[in-house]
XYZ file of C-alpha atoms in Angstrom:
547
model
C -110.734 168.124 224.301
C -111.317 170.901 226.945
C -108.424 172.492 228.975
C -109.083 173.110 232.531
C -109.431 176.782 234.001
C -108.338 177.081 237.604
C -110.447 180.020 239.819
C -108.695 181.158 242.413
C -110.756 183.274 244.480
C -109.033 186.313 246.995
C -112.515 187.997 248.135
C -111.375 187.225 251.770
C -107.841 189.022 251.221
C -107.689 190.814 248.866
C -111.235 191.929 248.850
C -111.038 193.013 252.517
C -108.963 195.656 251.284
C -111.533 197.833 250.016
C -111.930 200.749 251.721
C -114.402 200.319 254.181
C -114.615 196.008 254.279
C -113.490 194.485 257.137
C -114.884 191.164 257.635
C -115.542 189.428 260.939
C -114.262 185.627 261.473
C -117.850 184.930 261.488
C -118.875 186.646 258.104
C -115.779 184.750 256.620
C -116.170 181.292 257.106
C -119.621 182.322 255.691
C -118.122 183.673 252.490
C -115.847 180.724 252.357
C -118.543 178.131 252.524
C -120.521 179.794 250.056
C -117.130 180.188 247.487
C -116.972 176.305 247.916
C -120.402 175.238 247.514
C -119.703 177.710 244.374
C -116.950 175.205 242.697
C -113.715 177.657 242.984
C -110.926 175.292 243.107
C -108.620 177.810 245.638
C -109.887 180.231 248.476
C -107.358 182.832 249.827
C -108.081 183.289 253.497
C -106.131 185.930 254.441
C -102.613 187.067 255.648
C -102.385 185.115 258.654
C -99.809 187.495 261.678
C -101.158 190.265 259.801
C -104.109 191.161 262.209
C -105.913 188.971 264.750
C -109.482 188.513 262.868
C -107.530 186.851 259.625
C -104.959 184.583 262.641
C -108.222 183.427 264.347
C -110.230 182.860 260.978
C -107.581 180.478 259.598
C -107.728 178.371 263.256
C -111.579 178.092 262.864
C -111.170 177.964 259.122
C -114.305 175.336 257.745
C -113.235 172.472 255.903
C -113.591 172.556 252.341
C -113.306 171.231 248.714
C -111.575 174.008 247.481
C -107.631 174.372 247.933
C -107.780 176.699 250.980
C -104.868 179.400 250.976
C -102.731 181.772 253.073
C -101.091 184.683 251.742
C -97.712 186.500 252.874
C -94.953 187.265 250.950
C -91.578 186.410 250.041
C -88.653 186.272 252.790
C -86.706 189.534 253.758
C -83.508 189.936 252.803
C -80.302 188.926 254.937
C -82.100 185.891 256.360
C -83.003 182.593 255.681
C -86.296 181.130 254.667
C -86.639 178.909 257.794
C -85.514 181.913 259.970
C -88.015 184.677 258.470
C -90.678 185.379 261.379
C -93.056 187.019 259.255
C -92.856 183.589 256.518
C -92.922 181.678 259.786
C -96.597 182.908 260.579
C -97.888 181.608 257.210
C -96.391 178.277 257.276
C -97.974 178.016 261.032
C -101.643 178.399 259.307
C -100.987 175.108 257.834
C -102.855 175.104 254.905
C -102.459 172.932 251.822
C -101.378 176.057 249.643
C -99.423 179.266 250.105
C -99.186 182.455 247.987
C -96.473 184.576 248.170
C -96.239 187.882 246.691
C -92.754 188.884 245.422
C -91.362 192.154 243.592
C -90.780 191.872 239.626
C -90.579 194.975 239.186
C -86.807 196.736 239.326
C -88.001 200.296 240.511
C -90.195 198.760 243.430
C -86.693 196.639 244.089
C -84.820 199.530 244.661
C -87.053 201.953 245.567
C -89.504 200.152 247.657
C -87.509 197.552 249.552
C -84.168 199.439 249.013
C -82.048 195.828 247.872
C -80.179 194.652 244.918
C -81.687 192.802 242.089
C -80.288 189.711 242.784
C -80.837 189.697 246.082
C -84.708 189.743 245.188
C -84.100 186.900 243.203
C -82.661 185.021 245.812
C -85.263 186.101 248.058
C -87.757 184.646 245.589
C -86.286 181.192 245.030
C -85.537 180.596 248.695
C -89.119 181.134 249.650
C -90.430 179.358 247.218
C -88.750 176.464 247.994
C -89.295 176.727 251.297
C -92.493 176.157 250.652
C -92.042 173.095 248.684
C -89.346 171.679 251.067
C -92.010 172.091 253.404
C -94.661 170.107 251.670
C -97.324 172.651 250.832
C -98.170 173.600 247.545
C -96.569 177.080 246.216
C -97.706 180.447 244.148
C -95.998 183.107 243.802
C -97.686 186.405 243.340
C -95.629 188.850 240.282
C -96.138 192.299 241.965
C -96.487 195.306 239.706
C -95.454 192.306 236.587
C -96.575 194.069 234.038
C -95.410 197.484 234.853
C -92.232 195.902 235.379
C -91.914 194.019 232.682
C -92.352 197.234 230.129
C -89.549 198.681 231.922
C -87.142 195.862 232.014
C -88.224 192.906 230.358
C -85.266 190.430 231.051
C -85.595 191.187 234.738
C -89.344 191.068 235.224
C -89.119 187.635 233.692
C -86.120 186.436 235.854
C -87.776 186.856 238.919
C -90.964 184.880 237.541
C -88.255 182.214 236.238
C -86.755 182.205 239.629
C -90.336 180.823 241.097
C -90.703 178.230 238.343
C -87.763 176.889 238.544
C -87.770 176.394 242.738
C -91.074 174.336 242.372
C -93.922 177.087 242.675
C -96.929 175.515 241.003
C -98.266 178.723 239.989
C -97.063 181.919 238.505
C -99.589 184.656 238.788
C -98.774 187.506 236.902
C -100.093 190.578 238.798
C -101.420 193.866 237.092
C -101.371 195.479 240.459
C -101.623 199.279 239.296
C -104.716 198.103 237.020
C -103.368 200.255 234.242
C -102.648 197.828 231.633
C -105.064 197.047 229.017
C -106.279 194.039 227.612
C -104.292 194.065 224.485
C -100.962 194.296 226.281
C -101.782 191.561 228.860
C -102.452 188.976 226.420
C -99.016 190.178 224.687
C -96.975 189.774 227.569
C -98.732 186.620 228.974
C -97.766 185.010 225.813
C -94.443 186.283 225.956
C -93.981 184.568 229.801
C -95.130 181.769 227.964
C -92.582 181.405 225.026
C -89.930 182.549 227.792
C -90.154 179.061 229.418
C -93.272 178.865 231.764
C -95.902 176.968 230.528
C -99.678 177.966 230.378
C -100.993 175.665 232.366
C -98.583 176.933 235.715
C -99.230 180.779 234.582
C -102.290 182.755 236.718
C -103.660 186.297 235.869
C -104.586 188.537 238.166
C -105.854 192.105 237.456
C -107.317 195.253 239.151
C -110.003 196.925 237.586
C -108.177 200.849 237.192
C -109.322 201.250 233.761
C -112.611 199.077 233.723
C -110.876 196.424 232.174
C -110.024 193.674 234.468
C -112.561 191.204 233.160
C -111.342 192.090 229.499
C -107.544 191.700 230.600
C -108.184 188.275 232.414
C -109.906 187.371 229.367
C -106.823 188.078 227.529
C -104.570 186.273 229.518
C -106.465 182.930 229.441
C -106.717 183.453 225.407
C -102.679 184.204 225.813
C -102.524 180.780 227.414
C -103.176 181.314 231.477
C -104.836 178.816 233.216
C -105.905 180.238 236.584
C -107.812 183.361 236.876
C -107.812 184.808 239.945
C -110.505 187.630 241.312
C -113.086 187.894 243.839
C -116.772 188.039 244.544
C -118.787 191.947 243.295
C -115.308 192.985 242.130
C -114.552 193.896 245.683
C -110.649 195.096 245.684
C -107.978 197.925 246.705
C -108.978 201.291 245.167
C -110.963 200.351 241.544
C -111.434 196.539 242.888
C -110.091 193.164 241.179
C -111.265 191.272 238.478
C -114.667 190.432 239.585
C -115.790 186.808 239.448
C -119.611 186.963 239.242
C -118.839 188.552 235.654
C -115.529 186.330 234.578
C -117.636 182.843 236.052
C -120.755 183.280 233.560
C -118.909 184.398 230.546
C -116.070 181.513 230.749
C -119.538 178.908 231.550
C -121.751 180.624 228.865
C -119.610 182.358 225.700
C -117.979 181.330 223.125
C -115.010 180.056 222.511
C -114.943 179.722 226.239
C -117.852 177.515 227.095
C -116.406 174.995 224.621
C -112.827 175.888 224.842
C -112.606 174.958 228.798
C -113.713 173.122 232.101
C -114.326 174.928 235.087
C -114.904 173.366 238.797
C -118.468 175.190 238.405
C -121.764 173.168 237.583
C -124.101 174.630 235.895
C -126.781 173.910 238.665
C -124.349 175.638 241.505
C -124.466 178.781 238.465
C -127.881 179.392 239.029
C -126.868 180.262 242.561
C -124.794 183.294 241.304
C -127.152 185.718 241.853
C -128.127 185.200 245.398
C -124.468 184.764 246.324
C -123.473 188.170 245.003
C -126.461 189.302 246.824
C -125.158 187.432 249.879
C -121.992 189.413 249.999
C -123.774 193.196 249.793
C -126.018 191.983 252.687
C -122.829 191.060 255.180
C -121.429 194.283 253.614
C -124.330 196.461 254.392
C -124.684 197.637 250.676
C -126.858 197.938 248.448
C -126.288 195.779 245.462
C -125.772 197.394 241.788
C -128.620 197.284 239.865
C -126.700 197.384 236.115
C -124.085 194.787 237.877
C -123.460 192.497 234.440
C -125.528 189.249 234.882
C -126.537 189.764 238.228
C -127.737 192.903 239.042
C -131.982 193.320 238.943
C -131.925 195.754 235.771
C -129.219 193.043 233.932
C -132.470 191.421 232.482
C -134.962 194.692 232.737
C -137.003 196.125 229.707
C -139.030 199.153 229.762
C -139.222 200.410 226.668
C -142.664 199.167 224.880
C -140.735 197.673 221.682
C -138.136 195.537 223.568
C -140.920 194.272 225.801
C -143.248 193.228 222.420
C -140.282 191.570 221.020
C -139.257 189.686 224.467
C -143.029 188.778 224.248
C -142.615 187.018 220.716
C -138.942 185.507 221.725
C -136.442 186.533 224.717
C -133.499 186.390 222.417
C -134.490 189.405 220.830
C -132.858 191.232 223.436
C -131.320 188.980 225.952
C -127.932 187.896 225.395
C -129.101 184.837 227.850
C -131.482 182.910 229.473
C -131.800 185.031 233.159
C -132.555 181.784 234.992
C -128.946 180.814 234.042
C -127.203 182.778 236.746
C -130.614 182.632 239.000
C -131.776 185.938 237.939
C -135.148 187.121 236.735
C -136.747 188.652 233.470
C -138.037 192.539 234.545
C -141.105 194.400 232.792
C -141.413 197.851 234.382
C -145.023 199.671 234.724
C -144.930 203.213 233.960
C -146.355 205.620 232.064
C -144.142 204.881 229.048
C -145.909 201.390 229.198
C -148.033 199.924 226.342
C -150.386 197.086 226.238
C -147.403 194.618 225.187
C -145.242 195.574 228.613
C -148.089 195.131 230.691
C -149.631 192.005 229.563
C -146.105 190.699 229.712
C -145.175 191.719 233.507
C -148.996 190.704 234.320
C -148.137 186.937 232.618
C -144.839 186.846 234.643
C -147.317 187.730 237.776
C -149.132 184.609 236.829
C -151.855 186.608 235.295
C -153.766 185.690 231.833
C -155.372 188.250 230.362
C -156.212 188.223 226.642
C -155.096 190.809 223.913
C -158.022 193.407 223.843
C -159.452 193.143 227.128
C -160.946 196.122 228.379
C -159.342 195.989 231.456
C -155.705 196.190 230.090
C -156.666 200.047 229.176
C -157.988 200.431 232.311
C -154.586 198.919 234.594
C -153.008 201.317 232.160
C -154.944 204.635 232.629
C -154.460 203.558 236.365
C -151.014 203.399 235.983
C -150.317 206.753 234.175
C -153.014 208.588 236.924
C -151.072 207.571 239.832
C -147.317 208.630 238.038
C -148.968 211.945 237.150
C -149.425 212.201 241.250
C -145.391 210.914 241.925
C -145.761 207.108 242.466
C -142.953 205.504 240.335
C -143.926 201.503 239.354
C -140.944 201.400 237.177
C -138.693 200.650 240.162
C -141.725 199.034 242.144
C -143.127 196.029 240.361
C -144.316 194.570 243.528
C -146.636 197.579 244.515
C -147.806 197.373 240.337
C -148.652 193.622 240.981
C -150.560 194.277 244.179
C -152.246 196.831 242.186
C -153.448 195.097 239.088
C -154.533 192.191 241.197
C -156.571 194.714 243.115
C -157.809 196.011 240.125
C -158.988 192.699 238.660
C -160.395 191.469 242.049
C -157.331 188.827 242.668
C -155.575 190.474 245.718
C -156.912 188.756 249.299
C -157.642 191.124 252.003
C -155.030 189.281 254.230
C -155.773 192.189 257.005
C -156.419 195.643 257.502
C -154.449 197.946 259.115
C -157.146 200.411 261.729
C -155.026 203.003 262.710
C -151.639 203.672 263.255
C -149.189 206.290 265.373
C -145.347 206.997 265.352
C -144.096 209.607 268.161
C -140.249 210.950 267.879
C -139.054 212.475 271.241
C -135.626 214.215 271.223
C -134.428 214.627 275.298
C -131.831 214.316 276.943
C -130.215 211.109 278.692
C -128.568 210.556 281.430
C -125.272 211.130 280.262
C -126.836 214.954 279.401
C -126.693 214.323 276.174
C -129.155 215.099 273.601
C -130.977 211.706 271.587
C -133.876 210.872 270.192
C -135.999 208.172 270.574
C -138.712 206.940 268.186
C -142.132 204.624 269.259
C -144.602 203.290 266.610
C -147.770 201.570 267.726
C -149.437 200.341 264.707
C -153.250 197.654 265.217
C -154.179 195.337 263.040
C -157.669 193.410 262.193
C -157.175 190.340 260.904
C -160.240 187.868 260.531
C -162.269 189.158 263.672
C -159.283 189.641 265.900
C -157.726 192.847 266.535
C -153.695 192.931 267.513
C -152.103 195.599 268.616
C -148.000 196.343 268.528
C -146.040 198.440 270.185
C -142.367 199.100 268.915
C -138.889 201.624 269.535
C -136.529 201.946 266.671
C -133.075 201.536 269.080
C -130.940 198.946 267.672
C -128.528 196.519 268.853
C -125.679 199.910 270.058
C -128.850 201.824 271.595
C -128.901 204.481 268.557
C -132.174 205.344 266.901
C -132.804 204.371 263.725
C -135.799 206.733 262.995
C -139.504 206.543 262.646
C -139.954 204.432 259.919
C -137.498 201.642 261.261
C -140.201 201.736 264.300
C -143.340 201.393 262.223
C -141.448 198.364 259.779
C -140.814 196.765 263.323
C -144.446 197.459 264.885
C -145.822 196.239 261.671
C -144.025 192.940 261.458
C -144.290 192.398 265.378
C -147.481 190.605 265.373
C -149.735 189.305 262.420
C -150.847 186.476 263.904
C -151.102 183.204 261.377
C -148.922 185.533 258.917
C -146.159 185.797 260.863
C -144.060 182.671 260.213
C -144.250 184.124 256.715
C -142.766 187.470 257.436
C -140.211 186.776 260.016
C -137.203 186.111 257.417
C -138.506 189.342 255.918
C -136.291 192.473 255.842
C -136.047 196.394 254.984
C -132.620 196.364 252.498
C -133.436 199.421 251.237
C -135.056 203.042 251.220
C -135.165 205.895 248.883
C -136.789 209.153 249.243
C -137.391 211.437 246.951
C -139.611 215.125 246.501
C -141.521 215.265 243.705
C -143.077 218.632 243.967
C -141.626 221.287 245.489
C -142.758 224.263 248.216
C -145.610 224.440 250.456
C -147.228 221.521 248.101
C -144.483 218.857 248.194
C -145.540 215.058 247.608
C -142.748 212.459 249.086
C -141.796 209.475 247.234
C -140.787 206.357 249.159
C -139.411 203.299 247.784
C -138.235 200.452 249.589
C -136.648 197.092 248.915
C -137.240 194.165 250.630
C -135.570 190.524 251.006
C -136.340 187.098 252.447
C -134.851 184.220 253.121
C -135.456 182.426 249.882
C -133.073 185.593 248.054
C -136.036 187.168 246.542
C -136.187 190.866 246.652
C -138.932 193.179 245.715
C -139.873 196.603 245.888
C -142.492 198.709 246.635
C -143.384 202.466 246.352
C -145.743 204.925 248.545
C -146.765 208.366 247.696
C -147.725 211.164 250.314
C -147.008 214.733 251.580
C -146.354 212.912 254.833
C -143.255 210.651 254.614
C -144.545 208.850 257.144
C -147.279 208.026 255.439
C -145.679 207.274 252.547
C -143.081 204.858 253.860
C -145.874 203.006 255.702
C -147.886 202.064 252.215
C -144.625 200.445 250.742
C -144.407 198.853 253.771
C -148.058 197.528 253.516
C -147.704 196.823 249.425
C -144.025 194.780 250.713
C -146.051 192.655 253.301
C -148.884 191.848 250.950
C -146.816 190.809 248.338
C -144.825 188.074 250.548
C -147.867 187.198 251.544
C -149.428 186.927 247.995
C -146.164 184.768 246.431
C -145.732 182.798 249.673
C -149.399 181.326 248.608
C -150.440 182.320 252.007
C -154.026 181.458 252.313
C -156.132 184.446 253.759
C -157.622 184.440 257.324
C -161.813 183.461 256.435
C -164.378 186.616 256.055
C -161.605 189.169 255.878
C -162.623 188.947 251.555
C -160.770 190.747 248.632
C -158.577 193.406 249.045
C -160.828 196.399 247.605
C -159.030 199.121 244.922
């Protein structure tokens, strides 16, 4: 027999409290409908009266399978439940569930909201069943629970008593500081437990302060808590909350978890973990975290020559799992460090056979090691290394060729006498025996200029002609410079990632004292490698793409 796990997932309120996340209504009932194809059995929408994005998210709210949540919190003292305005604008979401956060903590009693203990208490049991008078489905949120249950032990457990007992289906105890550390959590869990709440109404929720959220919600379900609550990247208040694209894996995957418990999540909707993280860090703008556990595109990455040989002979060797799992992918970096093994590895993974011994392995190699020696960098760009080595073995179609190309920044003034610039890329093409020429500014959707090299990506992907259904879900997420010589003599280092539609993303690298330049052959080595893994066939005479 398996016990059930609930995931309750706050990414949409508590998440939007990172610094620097604010969601639109739009971006959220994206989220949402991504968390329930996911299999999370509650989604937190919000505090709904608290501002007017999370009000008019929860009236255009998308149906769903999951359990879909507000959050406020507990009455205010010296009125009733049915009286309380701010309590009033939760119930008036009218969804199934509502989670109200309450103090357990005596010092934040007195201190914070300036009352008497009991009067806390009260507080707590009247909203509560409020809620449950009112036919919706109660939690109650333990603020600061484990903080306040070191300093007063009888108290901190009152108040979570107090929620029990007036009908709240789950009591979440809250780490809010984040300070508490794994050890202690599943001490104290167990302890709620014994005290009179059983497991299976008793939820965990942690902030990450000491890098140990995962660890402490870990804890608490080995304790005996049966919801885990956390949201998407680890997004969260200061440090972030226990992050659920770690926690969802390890309770699916490990041991004793995987045979301990049930969660709502298949394993085919796991194998979409990957592109949902990635997901979020688009709507956010960010870059996503290449060491991010499971997820992240070094999490499966192996660049030293004797982990590649082994994951040659047998991935176990040093993979603690299958990458395809969460919808991630094995990495074998090129670079200079590279031996035989690493790149007849990567070259298989490229769909390229090449025996043990062939002559043309040393030679992809000495290629390799030439072109670090001038600054290129193929251990963060295995897309430019593929379009290499196919170039190099005669496999990479000439899909066009670029004939010339021009970028112009101009820096006047505008009408309002102020000083901008404005950038202009014009960038022709040959493809077959037609030549196409594209004319692009880098101004985005507020009128600002987003540089040179925004205007050449957007000249180059204007118009290629039979190629450009292919490229049109393609876009720039990334873009790193660096100098790798100094002075007079400088060489610029450009590497850029790049995403589709399908949740692929790839890099590329260009070299040149021009960063212009540079930029513009990862561009080139990005295009031709959507091109190549889209199966795109080439447009006739234009032949193989020469070294």
């Amino acid at each position: 027999m398996t016990d059930r796990l609930t995931l309750y997932d706050t990414t949409l309120r508590d998440g939007q409290q990172t610094q620097g996340v604010q969601f639109s209504v739009a971006e959220k009932v994206a989220i949402a409908e991504a968390l329930d194809d996911l299999g999370v059995d509650y989604i937190e929408g919000g505090w709904p009266g608290a501002n007017p994005t999370d009000s008019d998210f929860f009236e255009q709210r998308p149906q769903t399978k999951a359990t879909f949540t507000a959050f406020g919190m507990t009455k205010r003292a010296g009125r009733s439940a049915a009286n309380d305005d701010v309590l009033a604008q939760v119930m008036n979401a009218n969804t199934p569930a509502v989670c109200l956060v309450g103090k357990t903590h005596d010092f934040h009693v007195s201190t914070a909201l300036g009352i008497t203990l009991e009067e806390n208490l009260e507080n707590i049991r009247a909203s509560v069943a409020h809620m449950v008078a009112s036919g919706r489905e109660a939690l109650f949120d333990a603020e600061h629970f484990f903080d306040g249950y070191k300093a007063n032990a009888p108290y901190a457990l009152e108040c979570a008593l107090a929620a029990y007992h007036a009908g709240a289906r789950w009591v979440v105890l809250c780490d809010t500081n984040g300070g508490t550390l794994p050890g202690e959590i599943h001490d104290i869990t167990r302890a709620v437990i014994e005290a009179g709440i059983p497991g299976d109404n008793i939820g965990i929720h942690c902030h990450d302060d000491t890098g140990n959220a995962v660890a402490g919600s870990l804890a608490a379900i080995d304790a005996g808590a049966r919801q885990v609550q956390g949201t998407l990247n680890g997004l969260g208040e200061r440090c972030g909350n226990a992050n659920l694209v770690s926690l969802i894996p390890t309770l699916l995957l490990k041991e004793p978890y995987r045979s301990a418990y049930e969660t709502g999540i298949t394993e085919a909707a796991l194998t979409s973990l990957t592109r949902l993280s990635r997901q979020l860090d688009d709507i956010l703008n960010r870059v996503p975290l290449r060491s991010a556990p499971y997820v992240g595109a070094s999490a499966f990455t192996h660049k030293a020559g004797l982990h590649a040989s082994a994951i040659l002979k047998d991935p176990t060797t040093y993979e603690h799992i299958p990458p395809g799992l969460v919808g991630n992918a094995r990495l074998v970096p090129m670079s200079n460090q590279a031996g035989q093994s690493n790149l007849r590895r990567r070259l298989a993974e490229a769909g390229i056979e090449i025996d043990k011994g062939d002559a043309r392995l040393g030679e992809i190699l000495d290629e390799i090691k030439r072109r670090e020696d001038e600054g290129y960098a193929y251990d963060g760009a295995q897309a430019s290394f593929e379009v290499l080595a196919r170039r190099m073995l005669g496999q990479m179609p000439r899909f066009f060729e670029v004939k010339r190309y021009k970028v112009t920044v101009e820096r006047r003034k505008n009408r309002y006498d102020r000083m901008v610039s404005l950038s202009e890329a014009v960038v022709v093409v040959k493809i077959g025996d037609e030549k196409k020429l594209s004319v692009s500014e880098s101004m985005d959707e507020t009128g600002a200029d987003r540089g040179p090299v925004n205007a050449l990506a957007k000249a180059l992907g204007k118009d290629l002609g039979p190629y450009q259904a292919c490229i049109d879900d393609l876009k720039l997420v990334d873009f790193k410079v660096r100098i790798t010589q100094g002075g007079t003599e400088a060489v610029t280092r450009v590497i850029i990632d790049s995403e589709d539609g399908q949740g692929r993303r790839w890099s590329t690298v260009g070299v040149s004292p021009n960063i212009v330049d540079a930029s513009f052959e990862a561009l080139l080595d990005a295009i031709n490698w959507k091109l190549l893994r889209d199966g795109v066939a080439p447009v006739r005479d234009m032949g193989v793409a020469a070294q």
